[in-house]
Short mmCIF file of C-alpha atoms in Angstrom, two decimals:
data_model
loop_
_atom_site.label_atom_id
_atom_site.label_comp_id
_atom_site.label_asym_id
_atom_site.label_seq_id
_atom_site.Cartn_x
_atom_site.Cartn_y
_atom_site.Cartn_z
CA UNK O 842 -8.29 159.82 -227.29
CA UNK O 843 -10.77 157.12 -225.79
CA UNK O 844 -11.43 154.82 -222.95
CA UNK O 845 -9.36 151.81 -223.17
CA UNK O 846 -11.26 148.63 -221.57
CA UNK O 847 -9.99 146.97 -219.24
CA UNK O 848 -8.58 143.36 -219.05
CA UNK O 849 -6.17 143.66 -221.84
CA UNK O 850 -2.65 144.71 -222.47
CA UNK O 851 -1.99 147.95 -224.18
CA UNK O 852 -3.11 147.67 -228.00
CA UNK O 853 -3.74 144.13 -227.20
CA UNK O 854 -0.70 141.94 -227.50
CA UNK O 855 1.81 141.58 -224.52
CA UNK O 856 4.70 143.45 -224.29
CA UNK O 857 6.89 140.09 -224.91
CA UNK O 858 5.15 139.75 -228.50
CA UNK O 859 5.77 143.14 -228.94
CA UNK O 860 9.27 143.57 -228.63
CA UNK O 861 9.70 140.61 -230.48
CA UNK O 862 8.03 142.48 -233.39
CA UNK O 863 10.01 145.64 -232.78
CA UNK O 864 13.06 143.55 -233.39
CA UNK O 865 12.11 142.37 -236.46
CA UNK O 866 11.23 145.39 -237.82
CA UNK O 867 14.18 147.57 -236.87
CA UNK O 868 16.18 144.14 -238.69
CA UNK O 869 13.62 145.30 -241.63
CA UNK O 870 14.07 148.88 -241.27
CA UNK O 871 17.97 148.24 -241.48
CA UNK O 872 17.75 145.80 -244.85
CA UNK O 873 15.14 147.72 -246.96
CA UNK O 874 13.15 145.05 -248.90
CA UNK O 875 14.33 142.14 -247.00
CA UNK O 876 11.30 139.83 -245.77
CA UNK O 877 12.32 139.35 -242.00
CA UNK O 878 10.35 136.11 -240.43
CA UNK O 879 8.46 136.41 -237.22
CA UNK O 880 6.50 134.79 -235.05
CA UNK O 881 2.78 135.48 -235.80
CA UNK O 882 0.38 135.05 -233.42
CA UNK O 883 -3.34 134.16 -233.48
CA UNK O 884 -5.51 137.56 -233.89
CA UNK O 885 -9.34 137.47 -233.19
CA UNK O 886 -9.71 138.28 -237.01
CA UNK O 887 -9.33 135.98 -239.54
CA UNK O 888 -5.84 135.69 -241.95
CA UNK O 889 -6.87 137.71 -244.77
CA UNK O 890 -8.30 140.77 -242.75
CA UNK O 891 -5.02 141.85 -241.76
CA UNK O 892 -3.58 139.88 -239.22
CA UNK O 893 -0.21 141.07 -239.82
CA UNK O 894 -0.92 144.63 -240.33
CA UNK O 895 -2.41 144.48 -237.17
CA UNK O 896 0.70 143.52 -235.25
CA UNK O 897 2.61 145.77 -236.56
CA UNK O 898 0.36 148.31 -236.14
CA UNK O 899 0.20 146.85 -232.14
CA UNK O 900 3.69 146.20 -231.99
CA UNK O 901 4.42 150.05 -232.75
CA UNK O 902 0.95 152.14 -231.34
CA UNK O 903 2.10 154.91 -228.40
CA UNK O 904 -0.62 156.31 -226.57
CA UNK O 905 0.00 159.59 -227.79
CA UNK O 906 -0.68 158.27 -231.98
CA UNK O 907 -3.42 159.13 -233.62
CA UNK O 908 -5.07 155.90 -235.70
CA UNK O 909 -6.49 155.92 -239.10
CA UNK O 910 -7.62 152.47 -240.87
CA UNK O 911 -7.86 152.30 -244.85
CA UNK O 912 -9.53 149.75 -246.45
CA UNK O 913 -9.49 149.89 -250.52
CA UNK O 914 -9.03 153.56 -249.59
CA UNK O 915 -11.86 153.70 -247.75
CA UNK O 916 -12.09 154.50 -244.55
CA UNK O 917 -16.15 153.72 -243.71
CA UNK O 918 -15.67 149.46 -244.87
CA UNK O 919 -16.06 146.50 -242.57
CA UNK O 920 -12.32 145.85 -241.99
CA UNK O 921 -11.39 149.52 -241.92
CA UNK O 922 -14.17 150.40 -239.21
CA UNK O 923 -13.67 147.35 -236.97
CA UNK O 924 -9.62 147.41 -236.60
CA UNK O 925 -9.77 151.05 -235.86
CA UNK O 926 -12.51 150.14 -233.38
CA UNK O 927 -9.76 147.54 -232.08
CA UNK O 928 -7.11 149.77 -231.40
CA UNK O 929 -9.75 152.79 -229.74
CA UNK O 930 -10.63 150.07 -227.28
CA UNK O 931 -7.81 147.65 -226.20
CA UNK O 932 -5.17 150.52 -226.83
CA UNK O 933 -7.71 153.97 -226.26
CA UNK O 934 -5.74 155.77 -228.26
CA UNK O 935 -7.38 158.48 -231.12
CA UNK O 936 -8.28 157.70 -234.02
CA UNK O 937 -9.57 159.97 -237.13
CA UNK O 938 -10.58 159.53 -241.06
CA UNK O 939 -8.08 162.40 -241.77
CA UNK O 940 -4.94 161.44 -243.31
CA UNK O 941 -3.22 164.71 -242.61
CA UNK O 942 -4.48 163.85 -238.68
CA UNK O 943 -3.12 160.70 -238.38
CA UNK O 944 0.63 159.42 -236.70
CA UNK O 945 -0.21 155.71 -237.78
CA UNK O 946 -2.21 154.55 -240.97
CA UNK O 947 -2.97 151.01 -241.52
CA UNK O 948 -3.82 150.29 -245.11
CA UNK O 949 -5.01 146.77 -247.12
CA UNK O 950 -4.39 147.88 -251.33
CA UNK O 951 -4.10 151.93 -251.08
CA UNK O 952 -2.02 154.67 -250.34
CA UNK O 953 -3.36 157.98 -249.59
CA UNK O 954 -3.16 160.46 -252.38
CA UNK O 955 -2.19 162.77 -249.48
CA UNK O 956 1.74 163.57 -249.72
CA UNK O 957 2.55 161.42 -246.66
CA UNK O 958 5.53 163.71 -243.88
CA UNK O 959 7.94 162.15 -241.91
CA UNK O 960 6.17 161.58 -238.41
CA UNK O 961 3.94 159.13 -239.97
CA UNK O 962 3.94 155.71 -240.21
CA UNK O 963 2.09 153.64 -243.32
CA UNK O 964 1.38 149.91 -242.10
CA UNK O 965 0.84 147.94 -245.11
CA UNK O 966 -1.16 144.54 -244.76
CA UNK O 967 -0.16 141.83 -247.02
CA UNK O 968 -1.36 138.54 -247.98
CA UNK O 969 1.82 137.12 -250.13
CA UNK O 970 5.26 139.12 -249.33
CA UNK O 971 6.84 136.69 -251.70
CA UNK O 972 7.35 138.34 -255.04
CA UNK O 973 8.29 135.55 -256.84
CA UNK O 974 5.72 132.68 -255.25
CA UNK O 975 4.01 132.81 -258.55
CA UNK O 976 6.79 131.96 -260.48
CA UNK O 977 8.84 129.82 -258.54
CA UNK O 978 6.94 127.63 -255.98
CA UNK O 979 10.16 126.31 -253.70
CA UNK O 980 10.45 129.49 -251.32
CA UNK O 981 13.50 127.79 -250.64
CA UNK O 982 15.07 128.69 -254.29
CA UNK O 983 13.39 131.87 -253.99
CA UNK O 984 15.66 133.36 -251.10
CA UNK O 985 18.22 131.71 -252.29
CA UNK O 986 17.14 134.31 -255.27
CA UNK O 987 16.99 136.62 -252.77
CA UNK O 988 20.13 136.39 -251.20
CA UNK O 989 22.45 136.04 -254.79
CA UNK O 990 19.81 139.28 -256.02
CA UNK O 991 18.80 136.62 -259.23
CA UNK O 992 16.16 137.99 -260.48
CA UNK O 993 15.93 137.26 -263.92
CA UNK O 994 12.79 134.75 -263.33
CA UNK O 995 10.65 138.26 -262.27
CA UNK O 996 11.81 139.78 -266.09
CA UNK O 997 10.99 136.76 -267.55
CA UNK O 998 7.08 137.30 -266.25
CA UNK O 999 6.87 140.70 -267.57
CA UNK O 1000 8.83 139.40 -271.06
CA UNK O 1001 6.39 136.66 -271.50
CA UNK O 1002 3.39 139.92 -271.00
CA UNK O 1003 4.62 141.66 -273.67
CA UNK O 1004 4.97 138.94 -275.79
CA UNK O 1005 1.34 138.10 -275.14
CA UNK O 1006 -0.57 140.52 -274.56
CA UNK O 1007 1.48 143.83 -276.13
CA UNK O 1008 2.10 145.17 -272.76
CA UNK O 1009 3.05 144.46 -269.19
CA UNK O 1010 -0.11 143.16 -267.93
CA UNK O 1011 0.25 143.36 -264.28
CA UNK O 1012 -2.34 146.28 -262.43
CA UNK O 1013 -1.77 145.43 -259.01
CA UNK O 1014 0.93 143.79 -256.72
CA UNK O 1015 3.39 145.42 -259.77
CA UNK O 1016 6.63 143.52 -258.06
CA UNK O 1017 9.35 146.85 -257.20
CA UNK O 1018 12.97 147.01 -256.21
CA UNK O 1019 14.29 148.44 -253.46
CA UNK O 1020 16.98 150.24 -252.61
CA UNK O 1021 18.55 148.33 -256.00
CA UNK O 1022 19.22 145.58 -254.13
CA UNK O 1023 15.80 143.02 -253.54
CA UNK O 1024 12.81 142.87 -255.30
CA UNK O 1025 10.14 143.34 -252.99
CA UNK O 1026 5.96 142.76 -253.29
CA UNK O 1027 4.77 146.21 -252.54
CA UNK O 1028 1.09 144.08 -250.94
CA UNK O 1029 -1.91 144.55 -253.53
CA UNK O 1030 -1.87 148.32 -253.78
CA UNK O 1031 -2.68 149.64 -257.35
CA UNK O 1032 -0.11 149.50 -259.42
CA UNK O 1033 -0.63 153.37 -259.51
CA UNK O 1034 0.48 154.03 -256.53
CA UNK O 1035 3.64 152.34 -256.79
CA UNK O 1036 5.77 155.93 -258.22
CA UNK O 1037 4.06 157.15 -254.36
CA UNK O 1038 6.46 154.71 -252.26
CA UNK O 1039 10.21 155.88 -253.98
CA UNK O 1040 11.20 158.17 -251.74
CA UNK O 1041 8.90 158.65 -249.46
CA UNK O 1042 9.00 160.51 -246.26
CA UNK O 1043 7.26 158.03 -244.50
CA UNK O 1044 8.62 154.87 -242.82
CA UNK O 1045 6.36 152.01 -244.85
CA UNK O 1046 5.93 149.12 -243.00
CA UNK O 1047 4.91 145.50 -244.10
CA UNK O 1048 3.32 142.73 -242.02
CA UNK O 1049 2.24 138.91 -243.60
CA UNK O 1050 -0.11 137.48 -240.77
CA UNK O 1051 -0.65 134.08 -242.98
CA UNK O 1052 3.13 134.07 -243.72
CA UNK O 1053 4.94 135.33 -240.44
CA UNK O 1054 7.11 138.09 -242.39
CA UNK O 1055 7.56 141.23 -241.79
CA UNK O 1056 9.84 143.87 -244.34
CA UNK O 1057 10.29 147.77 -244.75
CA UNK O 1058 10.99 150.87 -246.47
CA UNK O 1059 13.19 153.23 -244.37
CA UNK O 1060 11.76 157.12 -245.83
CA UNK O 1061 13.84 158.32 -248.74
CA UNK O 1062 14.48 155.20 -249.94
CA UNK O 1063 14.79 154.26 -254.01
CA UNK O 1064 11.52 152.17 -255.20
CA UNK O 1065 10.98 151.64 -258.52
CA UNK O 1066 9.09 149.19 -260.43
CA UNK O 1067 10.79 146.60 -262.37
CA UNK O 1068 10.38 147.49 -266.07
CA UNK O 1069 11.94 147.43 -269.60
CA UNK O 1070 14.15 150.17 -271.37
CA UNK O 1071 11.75 150.56 -274.18
CA UNK O 1072 8.47 149.54 -271.99
CA UNK O 1073 8.84 151.62 -269.50
CA UNK O 1074 6.99 151.29 -266.19
CA UNK O 1075 3.27 152.99 -266.80
CA UNK O 1076 0.70 154.31 -263.82
CA UNK O 1077 -3.02 153.26 -264.97
CA UNK O 1078 -5.39 155.12 -263.72
CA UNK O 1079 -9.42 154.87 -265.29
CA UNK O 1080 -9.75 157.98 -267.77
CA UNK O 1081 -11.90 160.34 -265.93
CA UNK O 1082 -12.46 162.70 -263.48
CA UNK O 1083 -14.01 162.05 -259.89
CA UNK O 1084 -17.48 162.14 -260.15
CA UNK O 1085 -18.15 163.38 -256.48
CA UNK O 1086 -15.10 165.73 -256.59
CA UNK O 1087 -13.82 166.29 -260.13
CA UNK O 1088 -10.44 165.33 -258.97
CA UNK O 1089 -8.22 164.21 -262.52
CA UNK O 1090 -5.34 162.84 -260.55
CA UNK O 1091 -6.53 160.53 -258.26
CA UNK O 1092 -7.33 156.90 -258.46
CA UNK O 1093 -10.93 155.65 -259.41
CA UNK O 1094 -13.20 153.27 -258.42
CA UNK O 1095 -15.70 152.48 -260.63
CA UNK O 1096 -19.19 152.36 -258.83
CA UNK O 1097 -22.03 150.19 -261.20
CA UNK O 1098 -25.26 152.48 -260.72
CA UNK O 1099 -27.83 150.95 -262.33
CA UNK O 1100 -28.58 148.10 -264.15
CA UNK O 1101 -29.00 149.82 -267.92
CA UNK O 1102 -25.21 150.06 -267.52
CA UNK O 1103 -24.69 153.06 -265.53
CA UNK O 1104 -21.50 153.65 -263.98
CA UNK O 1105 -20.22 156.03 -261.66
CA UNK O 1106 -16.27 156.90 -261.23
CA UNK O 1107 -15.33 157.82 -257.96
CA UNK O 1108 -12.14 158.73 -255.21
CA UNK O 1109 -11.30 155.69 -253.86
CA UNK O 1110 -9.63 157.62 -251.46
CA UNK O 1111 -12.74 158.50 -249.19
CA UNK O 1112 -10.92 160.94 -247.13
CA UNK O 1113 -9.20 162.83 -250.27
CA UNK O 1114 -12.43 162.96 -251.96
CA UNK O 1115 -14.86 164.56 -249.03
CA UNK O 1116 -11.84 166.78 -248.34
CA UNK O 1117 -12.26 168.65 -252.22
CA UNK O 1118 -16.12 168.44 -251.79
CA UNK O 1119 -15.54 170.67 -248.43
CA UNK O 1120 -13.37 172.53 -250.45
CA UNK O 1121 -16.10 173.35 -252.21
CA UNK O 1122 -14.95 170.97 -255.80
CA UNK O 1123 -17.69 169.56 -256.85
CA UNK O 1124 -18.03 166.66 -259.80
CA UNK O 1125 -19.74 166.01 -262.84
CA UNK O 1126 -22.14 163.82 -261.12
CA UNK O 1127 -21.67 165.38 -257.39
CA UNK O 1128 -24.07 168.03 -255.74
CA UNK O 1129 -23.03 170.78 -253.64
CA UNK O 1130 -21.77 170.26 -250.15
CA UNK O 1131 -24.39 171.78 -248.42
CA UNK O 1132 -26.75 169.11 -246.70
CA UNK O 1133 -24.27 167.48 -244.70
CA UNK R 1166 51.02 123.40 -275.21
CA UNK R 1167 51.45 126.65 -274.34
CA UNK R 1168 48.39 128.14 -274.48
CA UNK R 1169 46.73 127.66 -270.53
CA UNK R 1170 43.97 125.22 -269.63
CA UNK R 1171 40.57 126.27 -268.97
CA UNK R 1172 39.27 123.95 -266.18
CA UNK R 1173 42.15 121.84 -264.33
CA UNK R 1174 41.39 119.20 -261.86
CA UNK R 1175 43.22 117.10 -259.44
CA UNK R 1176 43.06 114.34 -257.30
CA UNK R 1177 39.14 114.51 -257.46
CA UNK R 1178 38.06 111.99 -254.69
CA UNK R 1179 34.35 111.54 -253.74
CA UNK R 1180 32.52 109.07 -251.48
CA UNK R 1181 28.30 108.58 -251.32
CA UNK R 1182 28.44 106.62 -248.29
CA UNK R 1183 30.57 103.10 -248.81
CA UNK R 1184 30.43 103.91 -252.75
CA UNK R 1185 33.34 105.81 -254.54
CA UNK R 1186 31.76 107.61 -257.54
CA UNK R 1187 35.42 109.44 -257.58
CA UNK R 1188 39.03 108.02 -256.93
CA UNK R 1189 41.31 110.14 -257.00
CA UNK R 1190 40.67 111.61 -260.61
CA UNK R 1191 42.69 114.21 -262.48
CA UNK R 1192 41.10 116.19 -266.14
CA UNK R 1193 42.45 118.91 -267.64
CA UNK R 1194 40.46 120.92 -270.97
CA UNK R 1195 41.94 123.64 -273.41
CA UNK R 1196 39.19 126.62 -274.54
CA UNK R 1197 37.28 125.43 -277.61
CA UNK R 1198 38.62 121.80 -277.24
CA UNK R 1199 35.70 119.38 -276.88
CA UNK R 1200 36.39 116.26 -274.00
CA UNK R 1201 34.15 113.05 -273.94
CA UNK R 1202 33.73 111.36 -270.55
CA UNK R 1203 32.59 107.66 -271.64
CA UNK R 1204 31.52 104.64 -269.61
CA UNK R 1205 28.96 102.67 -268.12
CA UNK R 1206 25.83 103.63 -266.30
CA UNK R 1207 27.40 104.59 -262.74
CA UNK R 1208 30.68 104.42 -263.67
CA UNK R 1209 30.96 107.88 -261.88
CA UNK R 1210 30.35 110.21 -265.68
CA UNK R 1211 27.41 112.24 -264.32
CA UNK R 1212 29.23 113.01 -260.61
CA UNK R 1213 32.39 113.95 -262.03
CA UNK R 1214 30.77 116.54 -264.28
CA UNK R 1215 28.56 117.43 -261.55
CA UNK R 1216 32.05 118.47 -259.20
CA UNK R 1217 33.90 119.87 -262.26
CA UNK R 1218 30.83 121.93 -262.64
CA UNK R 1219 30.57 122.95 -259.01
CA UNK R 1220 27.53 121.91 -258.24
CA UNK R 1221 28.47 118.53 -256.21
CA UNK R 1222 31.61 119.36 -253.36
CA UNK R 1223 34.12 116.47 -253.58
CA UNK R 1224 35.56 115.37 -250.62
CA UNK R 1225 39.07 115.81 -252.01
CA UNK R 1226 40.41 117.60 -254.92
CA UNK R 1227 40.37 120.59 -256.97
CA UNK R 1228 38.30 122.43 -259.66
CA UNK R 1229 40.58 125.30 -261.28
CA UNK R 1230 38.63 127.35 -263.54
CA UNK R 1231 40.85 130.38 -265.17
CA UNK R 1232 38.68 133.43 -266.01
CA UNK R 1233 38.36 135.46 -269.13
CA UNK R 1234 40.52 137.83 -267.50
CA UNK R 1235 43.32 134.72 -267.06
CA UNK R 1236 43.53 134.44 -263.01
CA UNK R 1237 42.64 130.37 -262.12
CA UNK R 1238 39.90 130.29 -259.10
CA UNK R 1239 39.05 127.56 -256.82
CA UNK R 1240 35.18 126.56 -257.96
CA UNK R 1241 34.35 125.07 -254.89
CA UNK R 1242 36.07 127.69 -252.73
CA UNK R 1243 34.15 130.19 -254.63
CA UNK R 1244 31.52 132.27 -252.51
CA UNK R 1245 28.00 131.25 -253.90
CA UNK R 1246 27.31 134.56 -255.94
CA UNK R 1247 30.50 134.38 -258.12
CA UNK R 1248 29.66 130.73 -259.42
CA UNK R 1249 26.42 131.68 -259.89
CA UNK R 1250 26.97 134.04 -261.96
CA UNK R 1251 29.79 131.74 -263.30
CA UNK R 1252 26.65 129.25 -264.41
CA UNK R 1253 25.13 131.97 -265.53
CA UNK R 1254 26.81 134.00 -268.04
CA UNK R 1255 30.58 132.10 -268.73
CA UNK R 1256 29.55 128.57 -268.19
CA UNK R 1257 26.37 126.74 -269.71
CA UNK R 1258 24.58 123.15 -268.78
CA UNK R 1259 22.85 121.54 -270.71
CA UNK R 1260 20.79 118.45 -269.24
CA UNK R 1261 20.23 115.06 -270.88
CA UNK R 1262 16.18 116.24 -269.72
CA UNK R 1263 16.04 119.30 -271.08
CA UNK R 1264 12.47 119.59 -268.83
CA UNK R 1265 14.83 119.78 -265.88
CA UNK R 1266 16.50 123.23 -267.90
CA UNK R 1267 13.67 124.62 -269.43
CA UNK R 1268 10.84 126.86 -267.54
CA UNK R 1269 7.84 124.47 -269.31
CA UNK R 1270 5.19 127.76 -268.66
CA UNK R 1271 7.07 130.37 -270.47
CA UNK R 1272 6.81 130.74 -274.34
CA UNK R 1273 10.18 130.00 -276.40
CA UNK R 1274 11.54 132.90 -276.43
CA UNK R 1275 11.16 133.78 -272.36
CA UNK R 1276 12.71 130.61 -272.59
CA UNK R 1277 16.06 131.82 -274.28
CA UNK R 1278 15.88 135.38 -272.83
CA UNK R 1279 16.18 134.53 -269.71
CA UNK R 1280 19.66 134.33 -269.13
CA UNK R 1281 19.78 137.42 -270.63
CA UNK R 1282 17.76 139.22 -268.40
CA UNK R 1283 19.36 137.25 -265.31
CA UNK R 1284 22.70 139.30 -267.00
CA UNK R 1285 20.95 142.63 -266.59
CA UNK R 1286 19.86 143.16 -270.60
CA UNK R 1287 16.95 145.39 -270.32
CA UNK R 1288 15.93 146.15 -273.68
CA UNK R 1289 12.56 143.89 -274.95
CA UNK R 1290 13.40 143.96 -278.29
CA UNK R 1291 17.01 143.46 -278.01
CA UNK R 1292 16.20 140.22 -276.25
CA UNK R 1293 13.46 139.42 -278.91
CA UNK R 1294 15.44 139.90 -281.56
CA UNK R 1295 18.32 137.64 -279.63
CA UNK R 1296 16.12 135.22 -279.10
CA UNK R 1297 14.99 135.34 -282.27
CA UNK R 1298 18.60 134.92 -283.78
CA UNK R 1299 19.08 132.15 -281.34
CA UNK R 1300 15.73 130.30 -282.54
CA UNK R 1301 17.39 130.09 -286.39
CA UNK R 1302 20.34 128.99 -284.78
CA UNK R 1303 18.83 126.13 -283.61
CA UNK R 1304 16.25 125.29 -286.33
CA UNK R 1305 13.34 126.56 -284.43
CA UNK R 1306 10.61 128.51 -287.04
CA UNK R 1307 10.89 132.37 -286.15
CA UNK R 1308 6.70 131.78 -285.74
CA UNK R 1309 7.10 129.22 -282.57
CA UNK R 1310 9.14 131.94 -280.59
CA UNK R 1311 5.88 132.75 -278.46
CA UNK R 1312 4.58 128.46 -278.12
CA UNK R 1313 5.13 127.03 -275.14
CA UNK R 1314 8.08 124.07 -274.38
CA UNK R 1315 5.05 121.58 -273.51
CA UNK R 1316 4.05 121.69 -276.87
CA UNK R 1317 7.27 121.03 -278.48
CA UNK R 1318 8.98 117.73 -279.91
CA UNK R 1319 11.75 116.06 -277.71
CA UNK R 1320 14.80 116.82 -280.38
CA UNK R 1321 12.51 120.28 -280.27
CA UNK R 1322 12.63 120.71 -276.87
CA UNK R 1323 16.95 119.87 -276.67
CA UNK R 1324 17.46 122.60 -279.39
CA UNK R 1325 15.57 124.81 -277.47
CA UNK R 1326 17.22 123.84 -274.09
CA UNK R 1327 20.75 124.26 -276.29
CA UNK R 1328 19.38 128.40 -277.80
CA UNK R 1329 18.75 129.50 -274.19
CA UNK R 1330 22.42 128.45 -273.05
CA UNK R 1331 24.34 129.42 -275.66
CA UNK R 1332 22.68 132.70 -275.59
CA UNK R 1333 25.04 134.15 -273.57
CA UNK R 1334 28.17 133.19 -275.22
CA UNK R 1335 29.53 130.90 -272.79
CA UNK R 1336 33.10 129.74 -273.08
CA UNK R 1337 32.84 126.05 -271.46
CA UNK R 1338 29.35 124.03 -271.65
CA UNK R 1339 29.21 120.90 -269.61
CA UNK R 1340 26.74 118.51 -271.23
CA UNK R 1341 25.41 114.93 -269.69
CA UNK R 1342 24.35 113.05 -272.26
CA UNK R 1343 22.82 115.85 -275.43
CA UNK R 1344 21.20 112.69 -277.33
CA UNK R 1345 20.13 110.37 -274.81
CA UNK R 1346 16.48 108.93 -275.42
CA UNK R 1347 16.11 111.05 -279.07
CA UNK R 1348 16.11 108.57 -282.08
CA UNK R 1349 18.38 107.95 -284.61
CA UNK R 1350 17.54 110.70 -287.10
CA UNK R 1351 16.96 113.71 -284.50
CA UNK R 1352 19.81 112.38 -283.07
CA UNK R 1353 22.18 112.73 -286.11
CA UNK R 1354 20.62 115.95 -286.80
CA UNK R 1355 21.20 117.56 -283.12
CA UNK R 1356 25.35 116.47 -283.06
CA UNK R 1357 25.24 117.77 -286.19
CA UNK R 1358 24.19 121.63 -284.82
CA UNK R 1359 26.36 120.60 -281.95
CA UNK R 1360 28.87 120.30 -283.70
CA UNK R 1361 29.12 123.12 -285.76
CA UNK R 1362 27.61 125.58 -283.22
CA UNK R 1363 30.56 124.35 -280.54
CA UNK R 1364 33.21 124.27 -283.65
CA UNK R 1365 32.32 127.86 -285.28
CA UNK R 1366 32.05 129.60 -281.29
CA UNK R 1367 34.90 127.82 -280.16
CA UNK R 1368 32.94 126.96 -277.31
CA UNK R 1369 35.28 124.19 -275.10
CA UNK R 1370 32.56 121.37 -274.34
CA UNK R 1371 33.12 118.75 -271.28
CA UNK R 1372 30.32 116.03 -273.26
CA UNK R 1373 29.52 112.77 -270.83
CA UNK R 1374 28.10 110.03 -273.32
CA UNK R 1375 28.02 106.55 -272.66
CA UNK R 1376 27.28 106.46 -276.79
CA UNK R 1377 30.66 105.45 -277.68
CA UNK R 1378 29.60 107.33 -281.26
CA UNK R 1379 28.78 110.56 -280.44
CA UNK R 1380 31.94 110.83 -278.54
CA UNK R 1381 34.14 109.77 -281.59
CA UNK R 1382 31.71 112.43 -283.99
CA UNK R 1383 32.19 115.30 -281.57
CA UNK R 1384 35.43 114.63 -279.11
CA UNK R 1385 38.88 115.14 -279.77
CA UNK R 1386 40.60 114.00 -276.01
CA UNK R 1387 37.98 111.04 -274.40
CA UNK R 1388 38.86 109.72 -270.65
CA UNK R 1389 37.67 105.84 -270.32
CA UNK R 1390 35.96 105.90 -266.37
CA UNK R 1391 35.06 102.80 -264.94
CA UNK R 1392 33.88 102.43 -261.21
CA UNK R 1393 35.03 105.82 -260.37
CA UNK R 1394 38.60 106.16 -261.64
CA UNK R 1395 40.18 106.76 -265.06
CA UNK R 1396 41.19 103.94 -266.28
CA UNK R 1397 42.28 105.61 -269.84
CA UNK R 1398 42.64 108.56 -271.77
CA UNK R 1399 44.25 110.23 -274.99
CA UNK R 1400 42.88 111.40 -278.45
CA UNK R 1401 39.87 109.90 -279.58
CA UNK R 1402 40.63 108.55 -282.20
CA UNK R 1403 43.62 106.76 -280.66
CA UNK R 1404 41.84 105.37 -278.06
CA UNK R 1405 39.07 104.26 -279.83
CA UNK R 1406 41.75 102.69 -282.62
CA UNK R 1407 43.96 100.77 -280.73
CA UNK R 1408 42.43 100.17 -276.91
CA UNK R 1409 44.68 99.74 -274.46
CA UNK R 1410 43.25 99.24 -271.04
CA UNK R 1411 40.64 95.46 -271.11
CA UNK R 1412 37.67 97.60 -269.89
CA UNK R 1413 38.47 100.18 -273.24
CA UNK R 1414 38.66 97.29 -275.48
CA UNK R 1415 35.73 95.76 -274.25
CA UNK R 1416 33.63 98.73 -274.40
CA UNK R 1417 34.76 99.15 -277.95
CA UNK R 1418 34.05 95.90 -279.23
CA UNK R 1419 30.64 96.22 -277.86
CA UNK R 1420 29.65 98.99 -280.32
CA UNK R 1421 27.42 97.45 -282.62
CA UNK R 1422 27.96 97.89 -286.10
CA UNK R 1423 25.80 99.68 -288.02
#
């Protein structure tokens, strides 16, 4: 536990606001994949940095929770460090970088490699909650399409991809059908992570601060990536082992190491990689864990 | 006429403010029949079409549609999802301006395939084969399938719109001035195409046009409208060769002989 800073309500937001967000969350959980409007507040960070996710986290956080924040899989980037410290100060909650120890995980652009449990909550930061935003400019029309489950347009986009490129060319923010009813944006996670959403044991909450929408996937809910029968969904991953821990099943970041075309592929999930190295696994470019 | 009617409307009345757009209009349509609605601009033709298609709600009157199971449903009392699914499978709507119906940023094949995908087709190869078949049907070259509609000519756009509409084999198609804005030779080819497709597939059509020649060529029956009222109705040849109402006489006599 950290000492809570004085002058703030627990977890920054006032109690009325948290109640309002919790009501939206309850409705979102009751209608999986449906976007629920909520009165998004100004937060002390800019839009696009996780204002939606941070409000959802504030609303679900309790004094006993252990918070983990990741950005592109990493615990040590500016965004992740700032948000983790924000809640350490305003809520006084314990924080961690270990996936297994966390009860609430706020994430931007990744799902942890480790399988999540029923007592964990995954909070996503969402820039654009409407999956058809790029195809149909009118929000009134997309709402009508959701209401009537009229999702032919989204398949037209997939058709166009195959006609032009020979394959579905969406590599992140790959649209999914939730509970065989609502089309949903999974936030800009790589398509590689989509299968992890399917029947996940943890509760998944999505907050879009600028667009003022909340949606959710309750535990153990069906989540299917859109595809064609003759062009099934494929989770794409760089065809390399992790350079540091040797993992061959994790999502990789490509790191440029010099000006002569040097490349290093490493796990994007830093905690996953660190735990594997701590267990003695070493990749082709790594050094045995001893100095640290 | 023992066969049940496909569409039957009675007592349709609609005012736009003080302007009567429709006054007590009755209409009926049998399966496979082409009905033309003619009249000058502002006579309520397009309004009637929109009311029949369930797009505009009348002040009074009922529009009944007989589903494939033989049940008569009230188009304006239907829940929105049911009407929407009717519009994307059983019915079609061909606009005067194809740009309103087509997606200009989507390839020709995607445009034709959209209704199939909306209906639940999920096999890319089948959708593409069907799109190719329909492009051939409306005389668009197969190698244009991945081109965008914005590089198509006006006549091609209209043919593409027809392919997109007919791909789900609708039983009833509403057409609003399908040949408007096209030059005469393109118009002739398009009319020929519509006539052969409609006859071969047995599609019922409600056709709105101000062009008497189009009505004579395509329609079996005709309704003449003036200021929101139907002034004369009957078999096309009968009405056009022996017009009874003064307005119809005026309309027929004002056609330029080629």
